[in-house]
Amino acid sequence: AYLGAIVGRVANRTGGGRLVIDDRTYQLSQNEGQTHLHGGQRGLSGRLWDMEGDGAGNAVRFSYRSPDGEEGYPGNVVFTVTVSLKGACVTYDMAATTDRPTPVNLAQHNYYNLMGGGEVWSHRLTCIADRRTPVDGRGLPTGEILPVAGSRYDFRDLTALGAMDPGREGADINLVFPEARNPADPVAQLAAPNGLRLRLWSDQPGAQLYTAQHLTARPGGWTDKSLWPFHGICIEPQAPPDAVNQPGFPSILIDPDRPYRQHLSVEITEVPSCAG
């Protein structure tokens, strides 16, 4: 279920596992039917990374060299992810360099539950996204970019997840942020009844919203709790899914002169009570 992982080379879904670069077609591995998901059979989340601590910076630097042809991708790519802690804020600085054109779209796949367990329907979410990319029955984008207004994905005002999804269908949708936005403002905030608040900052064009409806009962949660459907919410900043096959989406191709960068910060704090 990619719990807490960095996923890639290309996060999310790539239709047919196919991409074309400079008129050459590449076939990627297929691990969700005929779809390529989160980097394939053994993407970055299934690799051993080198790790270097930075005590002075309260950080850890992870690095991985992905060889040409891994999971079908062209090019040798060097990935680095620096995770640092300052106060209540964890920051992920992600980077990638390559020796030839290749797609990269990383995502941090944390599952959040501010109550420490149980279903997340009582969590309230606000997100600046004003558009969405609807999907077909395979979870692949149709190519449309539609407003969130009038849909159950409109979280521009603080809204309980349960109120927005009374039928408990679950969400697995890419939300698109406004192009003109203040980078100092969080792109999403999550609030729980116990007074905990999560704020998330990102420089990506959008985020995948996923309410973990596909989780199956398994151990591994905090304090050894078992995880069940809807026991977490993922807010995964990234570029749109299947961008390599959707001409209307931003390009995710990098090359030796255009490296990849992503900056993500997550802060979890307790909101002071007015009653105190």
Coordinates of N, CA and C in Angstrom, one line a residue, residues 16-160:
G16 N -1.4 1.9 -19.9 CA -0.8 0.9 -20.7 C 0.7 0.8 -20.4
G17 N 1.2 1.6 -19.5 CA 2.6 1.5 -19.2 C 3.5 2.0 -20.4
R18 N 2.9 2.8 -21.2 CA 3.6 3.3 -22.4 C 3.9 4.8 -22.4
L19 N 5.0 5.1 -22.9 CA 5.4 6.5 -23.1 C 6.2 6.7 -24.4
V20 N 6.1 7.9 -25.0 CA 6.9 8.1 -26.2 C 7.7 9.4 -25.9
I21 N 9.0 9.2 -26.3 CA 10.0 10.3 -26.2 C 10.8 10.4 -27.5
D22 N 10.7 11.5 -28.1 CA 11.4 11.7 -29.4 C 11.1 10.6 -30.4
D23 N 9.8 10.4 -30.5 CA 9.3 9.4 -31.5 C 9.7 7.9 -31.2
R24 N 10.2 7.7 -30.0 CA 10.5 6.3 -29.6 C 9.6 5.9 -28.5
T25 N 9.0 4.7 -28.6 CA 8.1 4.2 -27.6 C 8.8 3.3 -26.6
Y26 N 8.5 3.5 -25.4 CA 9.0 2.7 -24.3 C 7.9 2.0 -23.6
Q27 N 8.1 0.7 -23.3 CA 7.1 -0.1 -22.6 C 7.6 -0.2 -21.1
L28 N 6.8 0.3 -20.2 CA 7.1 0.2 -18.8 C 6.5 -1.1 -18.2
S29 N 6.9 -1.5 -17.1 CA 6.3 -2.6 -16.4 C 4.9 -2.3 -16.1
Q30 N 4.0 -3.3 -16.0 CA 2.6 -3.2 -15.7 C 2.3 -3.9 -14.4
N31 N 1.8 -3.2 -13.4 CA 1.5 -3.8 -12.1 C 0.1 -3.5 -11.6
E32 N -0.7 -3.0 -12.4 CA -2.1 -2.8 -12.0 C -2.9 -3.1 -13.3
G33 N -3.1 -4.4 -13.6 CA -3.7 -4.8 -14.9 C -2.7 -4.4 -15.9
Q34 N -3.1 -3.6 -16.9 CA -2.2 -3.1 -18.0 C -1.6 -1.7 -17.6
T35 N -1.9 -1.3 -16.4 CA -1.5 0.1 -16.0 C -0.1 0.0 -15.3
H36 N 0.7 1.0 -15.4 CA 1.9 1.2 -14.7 C 1.6 2.1 -13.5
L37 N 1.8 1.6 -12.3 CA 1.4 2.4 -11.1 C 2.6 2.6 -10.2
H38 N 2.9 3.8 -9.8 CA 3.9 4.2 -8.8 C 5.2 3.6 -9.1
G39 N 5.6 3.5 -10.3 CA 7.0 3.1 -10.7 C 7.1 1.7 -11.1
G40 N 6.0 0.9 -11.0 CA 6.1 -0.4 -11.6 C 6.2 -1.5 -10.6
Q41 N 6.6 -2.7 -11.1 CA 6.7 -3.9 -10.2 C 7.6 -3.7 -9.0
R42 N 8.7 -3.0 -9.2 CA 9.6 -2.7 -8.1 C 10.1 -1.3 -8.3
G43 N 9.3 -0.3 -8.0 CA 9.7 1.1 -8.2 C 10.6 1.6 -7.1
L44 N 10.8 2.9 -7.0 CA 11.7 3.4 -6.0 C 11.3 3.0 -4.5
S45 N 10.0 2.7 -4.3 CA 9.6 2.3 -3.0 C 10.0 0.9 -2.6
G46 N 10.5 0.2 -3.6 CA 11.0 -1.2 -3.3 C 12.5 -1.3 -3.4
R47 N 13.2 -0.2 -3.5 CA 14.6 -0.3 -3.6 C 15.3 0.1 -2.3
L48 N 16.5 -0.3 -2.1 CA 17.3 0.0 -1.0 C 18.1 1.3 -1.3
W49 N 17.9 2.3 -0.5 CA 18.6 3.6 -0.8 C 19.8 3.7 0.2
D50 N 20.8 4.4 -0.3 CA 21.9 4.8 0.6 C 21.4 5.9 1.5
M51 N 22.0 6.0 2.7 CA 21.5 6.9 3.8 C 22.7 7.6 4.4
E52 N 22.6 8.9 4.6 CA 23.7 9.7 5.2 C 23.1 10.6 6.2
G53 N 23.4 10.5 7.5 CA 22.9 11.4 8.5 C 23.6 12.8 8.5
D54 N 22.8 13.8 8.9 CA 23.3 15.1 9.1 C 22.8 15.6 10.4
G55 N 23.6 15.4 11.5 CA 23.2 15.7 12.8 C 23.1 17.2 13.0
A56 N 24.0 18.0 12.4 CA 23.9 19.5 12.5 C 22.6 20.0 11.9
G57 N 22.2 19.4 10.8 CA 21.0 19.9 10.1 C 19.8 19.2 10.5
N58 N 19.9 18.3 11.5 CA 18.7 17.5 11.9 C 18.0 16.8 10.7
A59 N 18.8 16.2 9.9 CA 18.3 15.7 8.6 C 19.0 14.4 8.2
V60 N 18.4 13.7 7.3 CA 18.9 12.5 6.7 C 18.8 12.6 5.2
R61 N 19.9 12.3 4.5 CA 19.9 12.3 3.0 C 19.9 10.9 2.5
F62 N 18.9 10.6 1.6 CA 18.8 9.3 1.0 C 19.1 9.5 -0.5
S63 N 19.8 8.5 -1.1 CA 20.2 8.6 -2.5 C 20.1 7.2 -3.1
Y64 N 19.7 7.2 -4.4 CA 19.6 6.0 -5.1 C 19.9 6.2 -6.6
R65 N 20.7 5.3 -7.2 CA 21.0 5.4 -8.6 C 20.2 4.4 -9.4
S66 N 19.3 4.9 -10.2 CA 18.4 4.0 -11.0 C 19.0 3.8 -12.4
P67 N 19.4 2.6 -12.8 CA 20.0 2.4 -14.1 C 19.1 2.5 -15.3
D68 N 19.7 2.8 -16.4 CA 18.9 2.8 -17.7 C 18.2 1.5 -17.9
G69 N 16.9 1.6 -18.2 CA 16.1 0.4 -18.4 C 15.4 -0.1 -17.2
E70 N 15.6 0.4 -16.0 CA 14.9 -0.1 -14.8 C 13.4 0.1 -14.9
E71 N 12.6 -0.9 -14.8 CA 11.2 -0.9 -15.0 C 10.8 -0.4 -16.4
G72 N 11.7 -0.3 -17.3 CA 11.4 0.1 -18.7 C 11.8 1.5 -19.0
Y73 N 12.2 2.3 -17.9 CA 12.4 3.7 -18.1 C 13.8 3.9 -18.8
P74 N 13.9 4.9 -19.7 CA 15.1 5.3 -20.3 C 16.0 6.2 -19.4
G75 N 17.3 6.1 -19.5 CA 18.2 7.0 -18.8 C 18.6 6.5 -17.5
N76 N 19.9 6.8 -17.1 CA 20.4 6.7 -15.8 C 19.9 7.9 -14.9
V77 N 19.3 7.6 -13.8 CA 18.8 8.7 -13.0 C 19.4 8.6 -11.5
V78 N 19.9 9.7 -11.0 CA 20.3 9.7 -9.6 C 19.2 10.5 -8.8
F79 N 18.6 9.8 -7.8 CA 17.6 10.4 -7.0 C 18.2 10.8 -5.6
T80 N 17.8 11.9 -5.1 CA 18.2 12.2 -3.7 C 17.0 12.8 -3.0
V81 N 16.8 12.4 -1.8 CA 15.7 12.9 -1.0 C 16.3 13.2 0.4
T82 N 16.2 14.5 0.8 CA 16.7 15.0 2.1 C 15.5 15.2 3.0
V83 N 15.4 14.5 4.1 CA 14.3 14.7 5.0 C 14.9 15.4 6.3
S84 N 14.3 16.5 6.6 CA 14.8 17.3 7.7 C 13.6 17.7 8.7
L85 N 14.0 17.9 9.9 CA 13.0 18.2 11.0 C 13.4 19.5 11.6
K86 N 12.4 20.4 11.7 CA 12.6 21.7 12.4 C 11.3 21.9 13.2
G87 N 11.4 21.8 14.5 CA 10.2 22.0 15.3 C 9.2 20.9 15.0
A88 N 8.0 21.3 14.6 CA 6.9 20.3 14.3 C 6.8 20.1 12.8
C89 N 7.8 20.6 12.1 CA 7.7 20.5 10.6 C 8.7 19.6 10.0
V90 N 8.3 18.6 9.2 CA 9.1 17.7 8.4 C 9.1 18.2 7.0
T91 N 10.3 18.3 6.4 CA 10.5 18.8 5.1 C 11.2 17.7 4.2
Y92 N 10.6 17.5 3.0 CA 11.2 16.6 2.0 C 11.7 17.4 0.8
D93 N 13.0 17.4 0.6 CA 13.5 18.0 -0.6 C 14.0 16.9 -1.5
M94 N 13.3 16.8 -2.7 CA 13.5 15.7 -3.6 C 14.2 16.3 -4.9
A95 N 15.1 15.5 -5.4 CA 15.8 15.9 -6.6 C 16.2 14.7 -7.5
A96 N 16.3 14.9 -8.8 CA 16.7 13.9 -9.7 C 17.5 14.5 -10.8
T97 N 18.6 13.8 -11.2 CA 19.4 14.2 -12.4 C 19.5 13.0 -13.3
T98 N 19.6 13.3 -14.6 CA 19.6 12.2 -15.6 C 20.6 12.5 -16.7
D99 N 21.0 11.5 -17.5 CA 21.9 11.7 -18.6 C 21.2 11.7 -20.0
R100 N 19.8 11.5 -19.9 CA 19.0 11.6 -21.2 C 17.6 11.9 -20.8
P101 N 16.8 12.4 -21.8 CA 15.4 12.7 -21.4 C 14.6 11.5 -20.9
T102 N 13.9 11.8 -19.8 CA 13.1 10.7 -19.1 C 12.1 11.4 -18.2
P103 N 11.0 10.7 -18.0 CA 10.0 11.3 -17.1 C 10.3 11.0 -15.6
V104 N 10.0 12.0 -14.8 CA 10.1 11.8 -13.3 C 9.0 12.6 -12.7
N105 N 8.3 11.9 -11.7 CA 7.2 12.5 -11.0 C 7.1 11.8 -9.7
L106 N 7.8 12.3 -8.6 CA 7.8 11.7 -7.3 C 6.6 12.1 -6.5
A107 N 6.3 11.2 -5.5 CA 5.3 11.5 -4.5 C 5.6 10.9 -3.2
Q108 N 5.3 11.7 -2.1 CA 5.5 11.2 -0.8 C 4.2 10.6 -0.4
H109 N 4.1 9.3 0.0 CA 2.9 8.5 0.1 C 2.5 8.3 1.6
N110 N 2.6 9.3 2.4 CA 2.2 9.1 3.8 C 0.7 8.9 3.9
Y111 N 0.3 8.2 4.9 CA -1.2 8.1 5.3 C -1.3 8.8 6.6
Y112 N -2.2 9.7 6.7 CA -2.4 10.5 7.9 C -3.7 10.1 8.6
N113 N -3.6 10.0 9.9 CA -4.8 9.8 10.8 C -4.5 10.6 12.1
L114 N -5.0 11.8 12.2 CA -4.7 12.6 13.4 C -5.3 12.1 14.7
M115 N -6.3 11.2 14.6 CA -6.9 10.6 15.7 C -6.1 9.4 16.2
G116 N -5.1 9.0 15.5 CA -4.3 7.8 15.9 C -4.9 6.5 15.6
G117 N -6.1 6.5 14.9 CA -6.7 5.2 14.6 C -8.2 5.4 14.2
G118 N -8.8 4.4 13.7 CA -10.2 4.5 13.3 C -10.3 5.2 11.9
E119 N -11.6 5.2 11.4 CA -11.8 5.8 10.1 C -11.7 7.4 10.2
V120 N -11.4 8.0 9.1 CA -11.0 9.4 9.1 C -12.2 10.3 8.7
W121 N -13.4 9.8 8.8 CA -14.5 10.7 8.3 C -14.7 11.9 9.1
S122 N -14.3 11.9 10.4 CA -14.5 13.1 11.2 C -13.4 14.2 11.0
H123 N -12.3 13.8 10.2 CA -11.3 14.8 9.9 C -12.0 15.9 8.9
R124 N -11.6 17.1 9.1 CA -12.0 18.2 8.2 C -10.8 18.6 7.4
L125 N -11.1 18.8 6.1 CA -10.1 19.2 5.1 C -10.4 20.5 4.4
T126 N -9.3 21.3 4.2 CA -9.4 22.4 3.3 C -8.3 22.3 2.3
C127 N -8.5 22.6 1.1 CA -7.5 22.5 0.0 C -7.8 23.6 -1.0
I128 N -6.7 24.2 -1.4 CA -6.8 25.4 -2.4 C -7.2 24.9 -3.8
A129 N -7.2 23.6 -4.1 CA -7.4 23.1 -5.4 C -8.8 23.6 -5.9
D130 N -8.8 24.2 -7.1 CA -10.0 24.7 -7.8 C -10.4 23.9 -9.0
R131 N -9.5 22.9 -9.3 CA -9.8 22.0 -10.5 C -9.5 20.6 -10.1
R132 N -9.9 19.6 -11.0 CA -9.6 18.2 -10.8 C -9.5 17.6 -12.2
T133 N -8.9 16.4 -12.2 CA -8.7 15.7 -13.5 C -9.5 14.4 -13.3
P134 N -10.8 14.3 -13.9 CA -11.6 13.2 -13.7 C -11.0 11.9 -14.4
V135 N -11.4 10.7 -13.9 CA -10.8 9.5 -14.4 C -11.8 8.6 -14.9
D136 N -11.4 7.6 -15.7 CA -12.2 6.5 -16.2 C -12.3 5.3 -15.2
G137 N -12.9 4.2 -15.6 CA -13.0 3.1 -14.7 C -11.7 2.4 -14.4
R138 N -10.6 2.8 -15.1 CA -9.3 2.2 -14.7 C -8.5 3.1 -13.8
G139 N -9.1 4.3 -13.5 CA -8.4 5.2 -12.7 C -7.5 6.1 -13.4
L140 N -7.6 6.1 -14.8 CA -6.8 6.9 -15.6 C -7.5 8.2 -16.0
P141 N -6.8 9.4 -16.1 CA -7.4 10.6 -16.5 C -8.0 10.6 -17.8
T142 N -9.2 11.2 -18.0 CA -9.8 11.3 -19.3 C -9.1 12.4 -20.2
G143 N -8.3 13.2 -19.6 CA -7.7 14.3 -20.3 C -8.4 15.7 -20.0
E144 N -9.6 15.6 -19.4 CA -10.3 16.8 -19.0 C -9.7 17.4 -17.7
I145 N -9.9 18.7 -17.6 CA -9.5 19.4 -16.4 C -10.8 20.2 -16.0
L146 N -11.5 19.8 -15.0 CA -12.8 20.3 -14.6 C -12.8 21.1 -13.3
P147 N -13.7 22.0 -13.1 CA -13.7 22.7 -11.8 C -14.1 21.7 -10.7
V148 N -13.7 22.0 -9.5 CA -14.2 21.2 -8.3 C -15.5 21.6 -7.9
A149 N -15.9 22.9 -8.3 CA -17.2 23.4 -7.9 C -18.3 22.5 -8.3
G150 N -19.2 22.2 -7.4 CA -20.4 21.3 -7.7 C -20.0 19.8 -7.6
S151 N -18.8 19.5 -7.3 CA -18.4 18.1 -7.1 C -18.1 17.8 -5.7
R152 N -17.9 16.5 -5.3 CA -17.6 16.1 -4.0 C -16.1 16.3 -3.6
Y153 N -15.4 17.0 -4.5 CA -14.0 17.2 -4.3 C -13.7 18.7 -4.1
D154 N -14.7 19.4 -3.7 CA -14.6 20.9 -3.5 C -14.3 21.1 -2.0
F155 N -13.0 21.2 -1.6 CA -12.6 21.4 -0.2 C -12.0 22.8 0.0
R156 N -12.5 23.8 -0.8 CA -11.9 25.1 -0.7 C -12.4 25.8 0.6
D157 N -13.5 25.3 1.2 CA -13.9 25.6 2.5 C -13.7 24.4 3.4
L158 N -13.4 24.6 4.7 CA -13.2 23.5 5.6 C -14.4 22.6 5.7
T159 N -14.2 21.3 5.3 CA -15.4 20.4 5.2 C -15.0 19.0 5.7
A160 N -15.9 18.4 6.5 CA -15.7 17.1 7.0 C -15.6 16.1 5.8

